[in-house]
């Protein structure tokens, strides 16, 4: 889950097996349909620092993001749509 706040900060929470829980924080800026993320620390490897808002989903644009992640719809805008 990623929460983008009006004060241009964001937080991302990831969970996984064996009680894995990770929080990442940063700041964001929007230009048209593109989000630029400034992570506090290392960026999330599946997202990078540039995201495209496309058909209600966030799509990573960074060349450093693994090719398999660039084609997966990982985050939808708004409340969970049950697509995952």
PDB file of C-alpha atoms in Angstrom:
ATOM      1  CA  UNK A   1       0.000   0.000   0.000  1.00  0.00           C
ATOM      2  CA  UNK A   2       1.229   3.508  -0.813  1.00  0.00           C
ATOM      3  CA  UNK A   3      -0.352   6.583   0.758  1.00  0.00           C
ATOM      4  CA  UNK A   4       0.285   9.934  -0.941  1.00  0.00           C
ATOM      5  CA  UNK A   5      -0.470  12.889   1.321  1.00  0.00           C
ATOM      6  CA  UNK A   6      -1.449  16.474   0.480  1.00  0.00           C
ATOM      7  CA  UNK A   7       1.804  17.747   2.022  1.00  0.00           C
ATOM      8  CA  UNK A   8       3.688  15.864  -0.765  1.00  0.00           C
ATOM      9  CA  UNK A   9       4.993  13.066   1.469  1.00  0.00           C
ATOM     10  CA  UNK A  10       4.253   9.389   1.008  1.00  0.00           C
ATOM     11  CA  UNK A  11       4.644   6.124   2.858  1.00  0.00           C
ATOM     12  CA  UNK A  12       4.733   2.606   1.480  1.00  0.00           C
ATOM     13  CA  UNK A  13       4.003  -0.467   3.574  1.00  0.00           C
ATOM     14  CA  UNK A  14       4.984  -3.946   2.367  1.00  0.00           C
ATOM     15  CA  UNK A  15       4.152  -7.239   4.045  1.00  0.00           C
ATOM     16  CA  UNK A  16       5.191 -10.791   3.310  1.00  0.00           C
ATOM     17  CA  UNK A  17       5.663 -14.272   4.664  1.00  0.00           C
ATOM     18  CA  UNK A  18       6.976 -14.968   8.177  1.00  0.00           C
ATOM     19  CA  UNK A  19       5.623 -11.658   9.536  1.00  0.00           C
ATOM     20  CA  UNK A  20       7.736  -9.521   7.161  1.00  0.00           C
ATOM     21  CA  UNK A  21       6.771  -5.854   7.429  1.00  0.00           C
ATOM     22  CA  UNK A  22       8.632  -2.939   5.861  1.00  0.00           C
ATOM     23  CA  UNK A  23       7.908   0.809   5.739  1.00  0.00           C
ATOM     24  CA  UNK A  24       9.478   3.223   3.247  1.00  0.00           C
ATOM     25  CA  UNK A  25       8.997   6.988   3.335  1.00  0.00           C
ATOM     26  CA  UNK A  26       9.655   9.848   0.968  1.00  0.00           C
ATOM     27  CA  UNK A  27       8.367  12.890  -0.883  1.00  0.00           C
ATOM     28  CA  UNK A  28       6.500  13.086  -4.181  1.00  0.00           C
ATOM     29  CA  UNK A  29       5.809  15.567  -6.956  1.00  0.00           C
ATOM     30  CA  UNK A  30       3.368  15.265  -9.846  1.00  0.00           C
ATOM     31  CA  UNK A  31       3.803  16.627 -13.373  1.00  0.00           C
ATOM     32  CA  UNK A  32       0.885  15.731 -15.633  1.00  0.00           C
ATOM     33  CA  UNK A  33       0.431  11.957 -15.433  1.00  0.00           C
ATOM     34  CA  UNK A  34       3.909  11.314 -13.988  1.00  0.00           C
ATOM     35  CA  UNK A  35       4.870  10.978 -10.309  1.00  0.00           C
ATOM     36  CA  UNK A  36       8.467  11.616  -9.212  1.00  0.00           C
ATOM     37  CA  UNK A  37       9.377   9.967  -5.911  1.00  0.00           C
ATOM     38  CA  UNK A  38      12.242  11.012  -3.620  1.00  0.00           C
ATOM     39  CA  UNK A  39      12.786   8.103  -1.261  1.00  0.00           C
ATOM     40  CA  UNK A  40      14.282   8.494   2.212  1.00  0.00           C
ATOM     41  CA  UNK A  41      16.906   5.784   1.813  1.00  0.00           C
ATOM     42  CA  UNK A  42      16.951   3.189  -0.955  1.00  0.00           C
ATOM     43  CA  UNK A  43      14.031   3.219  -3.413  1.00  0.00           C
ATOM     44  CA  UNK A  44      11.724   0.222  -3.595  1.00  0.00           C
ATOM     45  CA  UNK A  45      13.357  -1.956  -6.295  1.00  0.00           C
ATOM     46  CA  UNK A  46      10.032  -2.759  -7.976  1.00  0.00           C
ATOM     47  CA  UNK A  47       9.017   0.922  -8.266  1.00  0.00           C
ATOM     48  CA  UNK A  48      12.065   3.117  -8.747  1.00  0.00           C
ATOM     49  CA  UNK A  49      11.581   6.874  -8.657  1.00  0.00           C
ATOM     50  CA  UNK A  50       9.341   7.606 -11.663  1.00  0.00           C
ATOM     51  CA  UNK A  51       5.785   6.293 -11.997  1.00  0.00           C
ATOM     52  CA  UNK A  52       3.232   6.768 -14.761  1.00  0.00           C
ATOM     53  CA  UNK A  53      -0.448   7.050 -13.843  1.00  0.00           C
ATOM     54  CA  UNK A  54      -2.029   4.836 -16.511  1.00  0.00           C
ATOM     55  CA  UNK A  55      -5.695   3.718 -16.584  1.00  0.00           C
ATOM     56  CA  UNK A  56      -6.014   3.984 -12.795  1.00  0.00           C
ATOM     57  CA  UNK A  57      -2.753   2.155 -12.026  1.00  0.00           C
ATOM     58  CA  UNK A  58       0.818   3.167 -11.201  1.00  0.00           C
ATOM     59  CA  UNK A  59       3.366   1.869 -13.723  1.00  0.00           C
ATOM     60  CA  UNK A  60       7.148   2.079 -13.021  1.00  0.00           C
ATOM     61  CA  UNK A  61       9.135   3.869 -15.742  1.00  0.00           C
ATOM     62  CA  UNK A  62      12.730   3.660 -14.449  1.00  0.00           C
ATOM     63  CA  UNK A  63      15.142   1.627 -16.570  1.00  0.00           C
ATOM     64  CA  UNK A  64      16.665   0.297 -13.320  1.00  0.00           C
ATOM     65  CA  UNK A  65      13.399  -1.484 -12.417  1.00  0.00           C
ATOM     66  CA  UNK A  66      13.445  -5.158 -13.383  1.00  0.00           C
ATOM     67  CA  UNK A  67      11.595  -5.720 -16.675  1.00  0.00           C
ATOM     68  CA  UNK A  68       9.112  -8.152 -15.088  1.00  0.00           C
ATOM     69  CA  UNK A  69       7.932  -5.467 -12.624  1.00  0.00           C
ATOM     70  CA  UNK A  70       7.327  -2.900 -15.370  1.00  0.00           C
ATOM     71  CA  UNK A  71       4.440  -4.951 -16.766  1.00  0.00           C
ATOM     72  CA  UNK A  72       2.671  -5.869 -13.513  1.00  0.00           C
ATOM     73  CA  UNK A  73      -0.138  -3.726 -12.151  1.00  0.00           C
ATOM     74  CA  UNK A  74       1.035  -3.545  -8.538  1.00  0.00           C
ATOM     75  CA  UNK A  75      -0.816  -0.477  -7.279  1.00  0.00           C
ATOM     76  CA  UNK A  76      -4.238   0.833  -8.236  1.00  0.00           C
ATOM     77  CA  UNK A  77      -5.464   4.326  -7.407  1.00  0.00           C
ATOM     78  CA  UNK A  78      -8.132   4.660  -4.734  1.00  0.00           C
ATOM     79  CA  UNK A  79      -9.452   1.857  -2.593  1.00  0.00           C
ATOM     80  CA  UNK A  80      -8.532  -1.770  -3.260  1.00  0.00           C
ATOM     81  CA  UNK A  81     -10.398  -3.132  -6.290  1.00  0.00           C
ATOM     82  CA  UNK A  82      -9.675  -6.794  -5.481  1.00  0.00           C
ATOM     83  CA  UNK A  83      -7.505  -7.234  -8.611  1.00  0.00           C
ATOM     84  CA  UNK A  84      -4.555  -8.761  -6.755  1.00  0.00           C
TER      85      UNK A  84
END
